[in-house]
Coordinates of C-alpha atoms in Angstrom, one line a residue:
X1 CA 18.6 -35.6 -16.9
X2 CA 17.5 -35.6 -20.0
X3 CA 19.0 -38.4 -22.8
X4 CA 21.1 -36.3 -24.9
X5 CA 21.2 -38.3 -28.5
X6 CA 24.0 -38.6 -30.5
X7 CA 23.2 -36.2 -32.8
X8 CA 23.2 -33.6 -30.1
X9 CA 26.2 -34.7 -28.6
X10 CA 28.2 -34.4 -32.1
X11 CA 26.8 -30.5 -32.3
X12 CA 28.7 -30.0 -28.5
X13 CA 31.6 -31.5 -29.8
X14 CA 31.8 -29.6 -32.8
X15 CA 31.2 -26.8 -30.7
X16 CA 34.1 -27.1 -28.9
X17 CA 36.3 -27.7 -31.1
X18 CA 35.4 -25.0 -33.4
X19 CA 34.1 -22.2 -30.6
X20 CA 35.7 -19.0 -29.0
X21 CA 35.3 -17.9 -25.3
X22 CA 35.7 -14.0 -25.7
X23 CA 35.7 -12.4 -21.8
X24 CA 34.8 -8.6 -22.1
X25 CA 35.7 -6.3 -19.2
X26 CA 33.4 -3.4 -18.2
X27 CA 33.8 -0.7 -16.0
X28 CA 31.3 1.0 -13.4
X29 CA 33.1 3.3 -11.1
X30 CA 30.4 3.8 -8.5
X31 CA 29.7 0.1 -8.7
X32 CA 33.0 -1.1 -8.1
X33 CA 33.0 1.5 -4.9
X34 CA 29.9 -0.1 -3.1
X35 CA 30.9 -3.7 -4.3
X36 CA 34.3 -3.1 -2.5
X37 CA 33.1 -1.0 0.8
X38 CA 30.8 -4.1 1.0
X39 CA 33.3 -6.5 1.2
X40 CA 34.9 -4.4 3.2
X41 CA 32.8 -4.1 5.7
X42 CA 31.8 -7.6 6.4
X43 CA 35.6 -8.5 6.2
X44 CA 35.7 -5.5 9.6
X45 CA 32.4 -7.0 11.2
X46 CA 33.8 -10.9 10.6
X47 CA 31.3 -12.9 12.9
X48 CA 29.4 -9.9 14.3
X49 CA 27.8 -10.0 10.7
X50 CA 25.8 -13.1 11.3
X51 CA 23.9 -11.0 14.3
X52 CA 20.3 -9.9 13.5
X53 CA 20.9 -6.3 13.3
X54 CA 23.7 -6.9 10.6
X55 CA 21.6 -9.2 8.7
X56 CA 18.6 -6.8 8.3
X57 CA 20.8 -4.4 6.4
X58 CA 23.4 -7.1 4.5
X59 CA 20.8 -9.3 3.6
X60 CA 19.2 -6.5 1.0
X61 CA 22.1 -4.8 0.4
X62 CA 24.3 -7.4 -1.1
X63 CA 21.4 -8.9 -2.9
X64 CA 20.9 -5.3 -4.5
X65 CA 25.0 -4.9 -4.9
X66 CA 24.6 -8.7 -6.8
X67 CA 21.5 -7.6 -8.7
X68 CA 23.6 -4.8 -10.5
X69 CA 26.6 -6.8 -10.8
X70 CA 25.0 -9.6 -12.5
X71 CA 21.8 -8.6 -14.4
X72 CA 21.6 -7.1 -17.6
X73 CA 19.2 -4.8 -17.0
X74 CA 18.7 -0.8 -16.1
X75 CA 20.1 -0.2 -12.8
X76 CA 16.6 1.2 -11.8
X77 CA 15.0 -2.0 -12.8
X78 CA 17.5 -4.5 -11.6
X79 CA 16.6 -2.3 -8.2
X80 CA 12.7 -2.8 -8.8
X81 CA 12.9 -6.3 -9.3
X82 CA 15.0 -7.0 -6.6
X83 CA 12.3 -5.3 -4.3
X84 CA 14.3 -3.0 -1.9
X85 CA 12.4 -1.5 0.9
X86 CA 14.8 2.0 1.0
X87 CA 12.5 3.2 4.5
X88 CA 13.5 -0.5 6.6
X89 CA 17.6 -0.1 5.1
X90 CA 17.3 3.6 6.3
X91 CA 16.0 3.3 9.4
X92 CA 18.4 0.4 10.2
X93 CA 21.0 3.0 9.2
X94 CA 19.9 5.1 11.8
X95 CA 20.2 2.8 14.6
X96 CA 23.4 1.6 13.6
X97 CA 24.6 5.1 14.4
X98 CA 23.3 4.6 18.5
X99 CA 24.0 0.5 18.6
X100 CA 27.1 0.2 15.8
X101 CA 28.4 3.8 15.7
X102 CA 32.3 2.7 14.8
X103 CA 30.5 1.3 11.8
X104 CA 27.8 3.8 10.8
X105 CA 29.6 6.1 8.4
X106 CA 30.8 2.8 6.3
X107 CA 26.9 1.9 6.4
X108 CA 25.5 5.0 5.8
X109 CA 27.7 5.5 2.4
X110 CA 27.0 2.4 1.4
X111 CA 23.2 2.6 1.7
X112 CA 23.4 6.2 0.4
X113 CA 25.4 5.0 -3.0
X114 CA 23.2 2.5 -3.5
X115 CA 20.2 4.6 -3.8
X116 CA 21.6 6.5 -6.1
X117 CA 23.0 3.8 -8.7
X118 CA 19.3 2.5 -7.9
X119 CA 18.2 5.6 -10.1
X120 CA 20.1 5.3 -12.8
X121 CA 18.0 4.3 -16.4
X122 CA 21.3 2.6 -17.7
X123 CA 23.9 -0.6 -17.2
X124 CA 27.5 -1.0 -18.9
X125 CA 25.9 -4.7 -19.8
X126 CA 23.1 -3.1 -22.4
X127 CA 25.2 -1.6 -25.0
X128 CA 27.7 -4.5 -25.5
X129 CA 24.0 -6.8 -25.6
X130 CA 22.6 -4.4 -28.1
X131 CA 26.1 -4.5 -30.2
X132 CA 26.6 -8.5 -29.4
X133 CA 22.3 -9.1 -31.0
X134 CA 23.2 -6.9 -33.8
X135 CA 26.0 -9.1 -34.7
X136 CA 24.6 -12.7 -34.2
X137 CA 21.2 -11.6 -35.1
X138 CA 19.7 -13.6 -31.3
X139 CA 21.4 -14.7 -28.6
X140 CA 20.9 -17.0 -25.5
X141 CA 21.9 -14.9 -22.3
X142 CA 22.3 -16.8 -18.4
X143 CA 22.6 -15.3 -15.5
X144 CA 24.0 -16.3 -11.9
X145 CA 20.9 -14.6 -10.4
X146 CA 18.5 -17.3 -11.4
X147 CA 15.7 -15.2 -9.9
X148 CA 16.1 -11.8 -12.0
X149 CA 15.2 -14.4 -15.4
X150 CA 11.7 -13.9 -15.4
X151 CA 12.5 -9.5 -15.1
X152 CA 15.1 -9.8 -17.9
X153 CA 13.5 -12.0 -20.3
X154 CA 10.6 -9.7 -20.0
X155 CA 13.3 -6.6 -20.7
X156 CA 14.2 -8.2 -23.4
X157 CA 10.5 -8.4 -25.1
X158 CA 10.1 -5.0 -24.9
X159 CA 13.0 -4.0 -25.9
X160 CA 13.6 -3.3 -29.8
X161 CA 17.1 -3.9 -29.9
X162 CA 17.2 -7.1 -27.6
X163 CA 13.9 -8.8 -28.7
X164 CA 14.8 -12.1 -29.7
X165 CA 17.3 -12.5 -26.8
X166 CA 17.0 -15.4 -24.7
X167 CA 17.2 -16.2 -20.8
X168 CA 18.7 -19.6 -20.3
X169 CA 19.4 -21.3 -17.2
X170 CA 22.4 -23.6 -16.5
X171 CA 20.7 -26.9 -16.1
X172 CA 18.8 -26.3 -20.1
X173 CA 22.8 -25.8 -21.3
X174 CA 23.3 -28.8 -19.5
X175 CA 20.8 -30.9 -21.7
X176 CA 19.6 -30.3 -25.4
X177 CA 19.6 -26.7 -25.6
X178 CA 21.4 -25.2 -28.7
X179 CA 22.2 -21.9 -29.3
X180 CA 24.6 -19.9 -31.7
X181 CA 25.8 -17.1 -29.2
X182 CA 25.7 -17.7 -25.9
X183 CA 26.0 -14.4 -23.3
X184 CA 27.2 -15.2 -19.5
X185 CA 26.6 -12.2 -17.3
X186 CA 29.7 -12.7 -14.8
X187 CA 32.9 -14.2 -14.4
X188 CA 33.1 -17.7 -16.1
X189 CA 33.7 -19.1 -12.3
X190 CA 30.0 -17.9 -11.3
X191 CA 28.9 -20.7 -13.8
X192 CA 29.0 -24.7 -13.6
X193 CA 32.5 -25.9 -15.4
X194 CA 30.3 -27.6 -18.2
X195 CA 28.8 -24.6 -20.0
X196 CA 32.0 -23.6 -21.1
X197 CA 33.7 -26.9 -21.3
X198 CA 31.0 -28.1 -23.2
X199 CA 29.5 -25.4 -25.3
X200 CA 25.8 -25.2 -26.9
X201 CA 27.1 -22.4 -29.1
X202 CA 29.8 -22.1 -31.2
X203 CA 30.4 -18.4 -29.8
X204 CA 30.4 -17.9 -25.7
X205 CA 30.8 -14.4 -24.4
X206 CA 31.7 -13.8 -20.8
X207 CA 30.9 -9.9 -19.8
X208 CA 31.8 -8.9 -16.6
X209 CA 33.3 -6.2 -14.6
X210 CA 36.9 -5.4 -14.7
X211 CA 36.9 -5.4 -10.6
X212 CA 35.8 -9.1 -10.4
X213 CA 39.0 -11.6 -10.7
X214 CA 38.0 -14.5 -12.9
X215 CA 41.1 -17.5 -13.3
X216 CA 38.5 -19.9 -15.0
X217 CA 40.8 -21.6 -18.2
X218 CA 39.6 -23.9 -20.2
X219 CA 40.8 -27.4 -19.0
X220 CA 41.1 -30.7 -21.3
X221 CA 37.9 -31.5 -22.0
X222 CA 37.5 -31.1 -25.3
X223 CA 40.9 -30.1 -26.4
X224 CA 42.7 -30.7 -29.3
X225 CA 46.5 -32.7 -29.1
X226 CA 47.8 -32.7 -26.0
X227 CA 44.9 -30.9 -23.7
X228 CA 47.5 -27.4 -23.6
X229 CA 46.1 -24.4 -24.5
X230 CA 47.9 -23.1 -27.1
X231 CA 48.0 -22.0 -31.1
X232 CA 47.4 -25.3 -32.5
X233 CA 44.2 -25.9 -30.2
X234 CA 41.4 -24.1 -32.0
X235 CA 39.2 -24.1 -28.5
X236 CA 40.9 -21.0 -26.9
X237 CA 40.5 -18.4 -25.2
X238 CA 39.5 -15.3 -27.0
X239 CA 40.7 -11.4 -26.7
X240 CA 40.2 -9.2 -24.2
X241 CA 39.2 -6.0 -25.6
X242 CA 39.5 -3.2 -22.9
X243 CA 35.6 -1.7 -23.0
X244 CA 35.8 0.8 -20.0
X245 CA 33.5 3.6 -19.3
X246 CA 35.2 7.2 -20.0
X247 CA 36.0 8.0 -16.3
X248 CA 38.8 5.6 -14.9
X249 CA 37.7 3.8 -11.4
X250 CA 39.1 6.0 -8.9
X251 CA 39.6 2.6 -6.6
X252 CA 41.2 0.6 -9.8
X253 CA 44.0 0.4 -7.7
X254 CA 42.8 -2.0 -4.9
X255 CA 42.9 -5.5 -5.2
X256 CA 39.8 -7.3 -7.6
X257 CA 36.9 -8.8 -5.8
X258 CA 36.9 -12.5 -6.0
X259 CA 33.5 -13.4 -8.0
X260 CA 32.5 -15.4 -4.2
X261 CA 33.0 -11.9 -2.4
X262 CA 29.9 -10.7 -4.8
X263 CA 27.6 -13.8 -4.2
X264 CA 25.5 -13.2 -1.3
X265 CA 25.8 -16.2 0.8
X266 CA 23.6 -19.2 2.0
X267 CA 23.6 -19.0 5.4
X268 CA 24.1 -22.7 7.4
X269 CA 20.7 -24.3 7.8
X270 CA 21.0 -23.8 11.7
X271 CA 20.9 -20.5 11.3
X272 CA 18.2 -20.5 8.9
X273 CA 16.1 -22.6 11.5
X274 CA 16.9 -20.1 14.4
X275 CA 16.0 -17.1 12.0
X276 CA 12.6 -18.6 11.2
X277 CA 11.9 -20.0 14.9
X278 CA 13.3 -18.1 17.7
X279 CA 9.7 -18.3 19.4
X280 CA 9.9 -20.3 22.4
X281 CA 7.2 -23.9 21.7
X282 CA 3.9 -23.3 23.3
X283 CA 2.2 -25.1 25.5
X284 CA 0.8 -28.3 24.2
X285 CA 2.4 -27.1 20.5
X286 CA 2.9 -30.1 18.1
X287 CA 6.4 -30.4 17.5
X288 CA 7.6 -32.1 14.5
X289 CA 11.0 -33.4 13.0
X290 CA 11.6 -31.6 9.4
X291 CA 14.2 -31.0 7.2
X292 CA 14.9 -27.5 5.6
X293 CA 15.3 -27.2 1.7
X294 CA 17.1 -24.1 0.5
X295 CA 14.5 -23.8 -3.0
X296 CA 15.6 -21.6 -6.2
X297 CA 15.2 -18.0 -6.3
X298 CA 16.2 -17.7 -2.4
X299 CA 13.5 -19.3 -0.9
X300 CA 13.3 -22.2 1.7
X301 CA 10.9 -24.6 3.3
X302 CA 10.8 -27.2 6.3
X303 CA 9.3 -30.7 4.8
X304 CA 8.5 -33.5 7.4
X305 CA 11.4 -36.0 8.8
X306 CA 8.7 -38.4 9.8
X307 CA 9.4 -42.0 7.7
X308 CA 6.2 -41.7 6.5
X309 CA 6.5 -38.4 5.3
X310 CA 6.0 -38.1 1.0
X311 CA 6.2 -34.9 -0.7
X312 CA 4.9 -34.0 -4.4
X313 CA 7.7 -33.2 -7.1
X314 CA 7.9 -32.5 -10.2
X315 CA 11.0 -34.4 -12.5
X316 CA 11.3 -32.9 -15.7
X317 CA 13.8 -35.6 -17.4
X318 CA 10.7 -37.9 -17.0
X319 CA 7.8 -37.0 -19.7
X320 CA 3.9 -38.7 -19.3
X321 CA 2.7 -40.0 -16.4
X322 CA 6.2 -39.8 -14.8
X323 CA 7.0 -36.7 -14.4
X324 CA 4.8 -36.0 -11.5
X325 CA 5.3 -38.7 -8.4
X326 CA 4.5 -38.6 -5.0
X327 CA 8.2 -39.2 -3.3
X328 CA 9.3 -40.3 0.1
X329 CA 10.6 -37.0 1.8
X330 CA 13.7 -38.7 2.3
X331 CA 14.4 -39.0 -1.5
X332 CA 14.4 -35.5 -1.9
X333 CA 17.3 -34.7 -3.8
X334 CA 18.8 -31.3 -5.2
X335 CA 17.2 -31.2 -9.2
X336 CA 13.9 -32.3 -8.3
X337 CA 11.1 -29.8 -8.4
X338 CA 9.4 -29.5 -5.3
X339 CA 5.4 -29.0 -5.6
X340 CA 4.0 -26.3 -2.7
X341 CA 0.4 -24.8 -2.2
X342 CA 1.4 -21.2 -2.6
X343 CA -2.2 -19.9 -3.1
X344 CA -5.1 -21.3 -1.8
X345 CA -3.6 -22.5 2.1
X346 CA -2.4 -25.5 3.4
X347 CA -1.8 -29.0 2.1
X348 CA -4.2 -29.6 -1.1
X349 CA -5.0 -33.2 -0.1
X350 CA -6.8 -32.2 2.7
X351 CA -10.0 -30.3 1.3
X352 CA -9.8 -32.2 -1.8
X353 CA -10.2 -35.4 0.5
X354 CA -13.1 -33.7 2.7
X355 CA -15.1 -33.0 -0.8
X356 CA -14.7 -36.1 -1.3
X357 CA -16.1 -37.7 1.9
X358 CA -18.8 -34.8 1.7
X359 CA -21.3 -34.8 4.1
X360 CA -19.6 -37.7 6.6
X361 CA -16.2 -35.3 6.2
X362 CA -16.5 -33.3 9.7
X363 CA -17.4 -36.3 11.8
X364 CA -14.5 -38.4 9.8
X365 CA -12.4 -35.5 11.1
X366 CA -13.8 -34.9 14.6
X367 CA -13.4 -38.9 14.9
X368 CA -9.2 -38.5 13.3
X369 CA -8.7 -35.7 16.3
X370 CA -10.2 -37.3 19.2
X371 CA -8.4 -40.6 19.2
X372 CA -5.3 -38.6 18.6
X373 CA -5.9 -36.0 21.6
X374 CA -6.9 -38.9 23.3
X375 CA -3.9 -40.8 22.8
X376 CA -1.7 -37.7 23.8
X377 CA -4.5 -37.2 27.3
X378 CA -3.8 -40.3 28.7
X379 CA 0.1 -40.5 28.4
X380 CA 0.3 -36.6 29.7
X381 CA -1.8 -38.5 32.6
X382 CA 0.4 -41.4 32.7
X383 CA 4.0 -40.2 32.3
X384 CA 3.5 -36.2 33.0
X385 CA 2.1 -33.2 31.1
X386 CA 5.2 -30.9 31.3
X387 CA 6.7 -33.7 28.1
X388 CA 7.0 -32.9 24.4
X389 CA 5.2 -35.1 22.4
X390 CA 9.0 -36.6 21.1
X391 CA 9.4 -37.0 25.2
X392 CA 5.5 -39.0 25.5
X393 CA 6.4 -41.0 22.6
X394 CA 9.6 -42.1 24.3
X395 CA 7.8 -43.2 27.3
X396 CA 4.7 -44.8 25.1
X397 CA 7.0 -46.9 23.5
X398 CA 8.7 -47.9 26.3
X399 CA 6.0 -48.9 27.8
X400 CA 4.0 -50.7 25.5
X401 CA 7.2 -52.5 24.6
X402 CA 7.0 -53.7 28.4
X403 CA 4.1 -54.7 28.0
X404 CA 4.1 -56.6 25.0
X405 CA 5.8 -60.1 24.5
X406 CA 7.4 -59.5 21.0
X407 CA 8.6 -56.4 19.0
X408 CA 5.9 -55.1 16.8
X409 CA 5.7 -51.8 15.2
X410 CA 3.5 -49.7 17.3
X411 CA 6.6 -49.8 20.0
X412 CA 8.5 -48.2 18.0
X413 CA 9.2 -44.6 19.0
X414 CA 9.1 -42.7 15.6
X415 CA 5.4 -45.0 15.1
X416 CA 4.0 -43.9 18.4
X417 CA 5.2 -40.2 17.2
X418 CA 3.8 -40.3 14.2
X419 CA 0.4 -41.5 15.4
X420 CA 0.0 -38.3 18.0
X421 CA 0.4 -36.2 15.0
X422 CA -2.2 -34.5 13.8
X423 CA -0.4 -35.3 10.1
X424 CA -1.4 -38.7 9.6
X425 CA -4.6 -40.5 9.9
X426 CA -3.8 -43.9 11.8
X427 CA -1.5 -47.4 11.6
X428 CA -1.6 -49.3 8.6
X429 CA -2.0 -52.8 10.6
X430 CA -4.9 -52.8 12.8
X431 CA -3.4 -54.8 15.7
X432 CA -1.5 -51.8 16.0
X433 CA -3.5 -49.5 15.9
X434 CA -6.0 -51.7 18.5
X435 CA -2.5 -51.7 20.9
X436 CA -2.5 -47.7 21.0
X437 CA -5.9 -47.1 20.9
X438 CA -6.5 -49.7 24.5
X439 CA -3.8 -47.5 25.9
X440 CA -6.0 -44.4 25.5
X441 CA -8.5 -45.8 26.8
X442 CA -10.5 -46.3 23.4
X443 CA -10.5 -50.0 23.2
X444 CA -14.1 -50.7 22.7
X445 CA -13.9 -48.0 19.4
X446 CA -11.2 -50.0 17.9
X447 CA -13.8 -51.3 15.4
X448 CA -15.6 -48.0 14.9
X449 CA -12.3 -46.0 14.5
X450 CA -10.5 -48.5 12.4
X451 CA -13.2 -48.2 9.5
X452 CA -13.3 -45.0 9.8
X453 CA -10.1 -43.6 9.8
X454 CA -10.1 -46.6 6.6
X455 CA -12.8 -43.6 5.3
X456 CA -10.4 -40.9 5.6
X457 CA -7.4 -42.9 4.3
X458 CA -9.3 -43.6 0.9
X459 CA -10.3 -40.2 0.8
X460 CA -6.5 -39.0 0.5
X461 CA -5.5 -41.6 -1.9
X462 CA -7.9 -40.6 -4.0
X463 CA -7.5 -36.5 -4.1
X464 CA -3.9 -37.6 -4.8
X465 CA -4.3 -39.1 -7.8
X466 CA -7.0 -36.6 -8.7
X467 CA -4.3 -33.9 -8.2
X468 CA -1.6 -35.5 -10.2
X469 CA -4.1 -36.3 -12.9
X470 CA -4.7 -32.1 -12.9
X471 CA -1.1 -31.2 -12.7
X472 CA -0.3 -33.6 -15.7
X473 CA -3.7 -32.1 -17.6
X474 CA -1.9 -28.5 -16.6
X475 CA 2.1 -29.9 -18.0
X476 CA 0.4 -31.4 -21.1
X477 CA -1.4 -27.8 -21.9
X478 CA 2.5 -26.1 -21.1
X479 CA 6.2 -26.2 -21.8
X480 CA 8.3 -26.9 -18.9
X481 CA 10.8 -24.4 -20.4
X482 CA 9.8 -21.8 -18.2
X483 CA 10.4 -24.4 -15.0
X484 CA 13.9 -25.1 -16.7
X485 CA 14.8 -21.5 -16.8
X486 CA 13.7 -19.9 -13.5
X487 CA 13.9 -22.9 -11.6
X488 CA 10.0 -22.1 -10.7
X489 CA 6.6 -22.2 -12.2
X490 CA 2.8 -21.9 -10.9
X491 CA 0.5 -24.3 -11.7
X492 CA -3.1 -22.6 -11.1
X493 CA -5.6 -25.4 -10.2
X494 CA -8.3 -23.0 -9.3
X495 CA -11.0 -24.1 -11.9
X496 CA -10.8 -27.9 -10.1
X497 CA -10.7 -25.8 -6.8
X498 CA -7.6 -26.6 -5.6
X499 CA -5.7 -23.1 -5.7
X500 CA -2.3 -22.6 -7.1
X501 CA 0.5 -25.2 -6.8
X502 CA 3.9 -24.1 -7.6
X503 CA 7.1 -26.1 -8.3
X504 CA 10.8 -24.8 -7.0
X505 CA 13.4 -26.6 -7.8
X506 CA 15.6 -27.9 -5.2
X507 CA 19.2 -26.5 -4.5
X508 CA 20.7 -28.4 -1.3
X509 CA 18.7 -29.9 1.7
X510 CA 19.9 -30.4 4.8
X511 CA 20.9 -33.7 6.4
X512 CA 20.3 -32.3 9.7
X513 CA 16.9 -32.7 11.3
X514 CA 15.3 -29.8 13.0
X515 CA 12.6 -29.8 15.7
X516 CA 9.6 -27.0 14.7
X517 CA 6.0 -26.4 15.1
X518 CA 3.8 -28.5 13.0
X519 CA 1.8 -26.0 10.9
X520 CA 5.2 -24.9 9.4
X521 CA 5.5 -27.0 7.7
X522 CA 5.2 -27.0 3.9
X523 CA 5.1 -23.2 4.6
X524 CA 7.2 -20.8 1.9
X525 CA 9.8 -18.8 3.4
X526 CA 12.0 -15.9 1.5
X527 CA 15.8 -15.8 2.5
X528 CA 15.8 -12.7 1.1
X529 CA 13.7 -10.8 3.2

């Protein structure tokens, strides 16, 4: 985070003590409808929702249902940028009827109604925008759907009435950001406790729909006296004026939606990791250890569990040199900014190294493969070919433990794993790598191997440092705002030829390791989709 100085921290406190929260209900009959036979329905298929079938159909659904509920935009953008495919939903509708019949009608409305709020030009959120910008002049707007920013602050350029709106994102109004009227789209509970308990503007304005509970009150942060909420305190909670649409919800009589209820939900990494790989392994497959990171904007991504495992981050609280490091992937923390090859294929190191070694690059690499496959050949021969390479390394160690008078690290299970990867290039101590190299069979190349795989190693040191050196060129050239806001940003490298890099920030990561084929690693995957 970034040091906040005391100059800034003053403005929050005079903020609270001098601001108004003003909640503003809206109304959206057709909306409220599909939010609730939504809920509804999941609450009738309780665990048979987590099935495939369901999740084709809820997956886009409630992330369209969320879309409207939370997005200031026209109900027929808000569908376009969420990027519905209306033929996949239908047809899914269809063979609900023949494998879920007791719950096709439910389906089939819902699916239907959604269509046809999707082609609406129009939200309940515009006008009260339009009316709030007249009055204030600009405004800072956030939004629980971090990944409709980039669509609204775009709607907001072209638009005449709302051009100098902002999009803002909760972790900027958790550092220096200032504004003097700040817009949440939702209940106050869809947002963290601190943008309303400590304010960057003096005016907050919560717009939601009437349907969606919301029991956020402000707590003693802040307060005047004795922390109760009450005449004397001037941080309080403002009016509620009644804005409704001219026809009355035909369903206001059911209970409100809790603001969860509307949130489409992560699902538990396991299930993530059975979604993405319900192939069975092939034969002779490298299986890897990795951890899954749930990334902003519902995306995901399995980064390597192996100790020597590093990934590339971004940390925008550092400035300079700093703010791009090469991390341990077991430091990976929620906040950081996680740098993936999105266009261009593959891990950037690797080509940028073989330009480097140039014309000796494909023998290097020809040389980095066959000890490897080597390695893996004679303890297939030794111990059985039917093993996973976790199962081979087991045995490896074991047995060169055996055979070995003290404990070094080449008998070390996770070492002997990592060296049949295809991942790394070889041991950092060359007594080591001579004791796993005479077990293949290779000890009269331990010379020839050790120098070159010293090539190699080089190599990828230096197209490291070459690409942090272009990613800081690229961060000194642009404002990390846009990183801040979305929780992404694309860093295009092609002009140095290495393809697009782009950062996602990380929301929770799993603790869990997960067994999955190597080259999925690093790989971008869409919960959404």
């Amino acid at each position: 985070m970034k040091s906040v100085s005391i100059l800034s921290a003053t403005s929050v406190y005079k903020a609270a003590s001098e601001g108004e929260i003003t909640r503003h209900l809206l109304d959206h009959a057709g909306l409220a409808d599909v939010s609730r036979s939504l809920r509804s329905l999941v609450q009738s298929l309780d665990s048979e929702s987590e099935e495939e079938f369901w999740q084709k159909v809820l997956i886009p659904a409630r992330r369209l249902a969320f879309a409207f509920c939370s997005t200031p935009l026209p109900f027929d953008r808000a569908a376009a940028a969420a990027c519905i495919d209306w033929n996949k939903l239908h047809r899914q509708v269809r063979s609900c009827q023949k494998v879920y019949p007791d719950s096709h009608a439910a389906l089939a409305s819902i699916v239907q109604n959604l269509q046809s709020l999707s082609a609406e030009t129009g939200s309940p959120f515009t006008a009260l925008l339009e009316s709030l910008h007249a009055q204030s002049g600009n405004l800072s707007v956030i939004l629980r759907n971090s990944r409709m920013n980039r669509a609204v602050a775009e709607y907001f350029a072209a638009s005449t009435a709302l051009r100098n709106a902002t999009v803002v994102s909760s972790r900027q109004l958790r550092e220096v950001h200032k504004c003097n009227v700040l817009v949440a789209i939702g209940p106050c509970g869809w947002f963290p406790d601190y943008v309303f308990s400590a304010p960057r503007a003096a005016q907050i304005h919560a717009i939601s729909y009437r349907w969606m509970r919301d029991q956020w009150k402000p707590g003693p942060v802040f307060l005047n006296g004795s922390g109760s909420v009450d005449k004397t305190c001037k941080h309080c909670i403002g009016a509620l004026p009644r804005l409704r649409d001219q026809t009355v919800p035909t369903t206001q009589t059911l209970p409100d939606l809790q603001p969860v209820d509307l949130i489409p939900p992560l699902p538990p990494f396991g299930k993530t990791v059975s979604r993405f790989e319900k192939r069975q392994p092939v034969a002779g497959e490298e299986i890897v250890p990795a951890r899954l990171c749930y990334l902003s904007g519902g995306r995901a991504v399995f980064v390597s569990a192996d100790e020597d495992a590093s990934a590339l981050v971004i940390d925008s609280s550092e400035t300079g040199d700093s703010a791009v490091n090469r991390v341990p992937a077991h430091e990976l923390e929620p906040e950081l900014y996680l740098l993936l090859r999105t266009l261009g294929g593959g891990d950037l190191i690797v080509p940028l190294a073989d330009r480097i070694l140039g014309s000796q690059a494909a023998e290097r690499r020809f040389q980095q493969a066959e000890w490897k496959d080597q390695l893996v050949a004679a303890a297939q021969e030794r111990f059985g070919g039917s093993l996973t390479h976790r199962e081979l390394a087991s045995r490896v160690s074991d047995y060169l433990r055996s055979q070995s008078l003290s404990e070094s690290s080449y008998t070390k299970v996770q070492n002997v794993r990592n060296w049949m990867s295809s991942k790394t290039i070889r041991p950092s101590k060359e007594e080591d790598f001579a004791a796993i190299l005479a077990f293949a069979g290779m000890a009269d190349r331990i010379q020839e191997l050790w120098e070159a795989m010293g090539e190699i190693r080089r190599a990828h040191q230096k197209a490291g440092k070459e690409i942090k050196e272009m990613l800081l060129q690229k961060i000194a050239s642009s404002s990390l705002e846009l990183l801040e806001r979305d929780g992404e940003m694309d860093f295009d490298l092609g002009e140095q030829g290495g393809g697009t890099l782009s950062a996602f920030q990380i929301m929770d990561i799993s603790e869990e390791e997960f067994e999955i084929p190597a080259d999925r690693i690093g790989i971008l995957l869409d919960l959404e989709e």
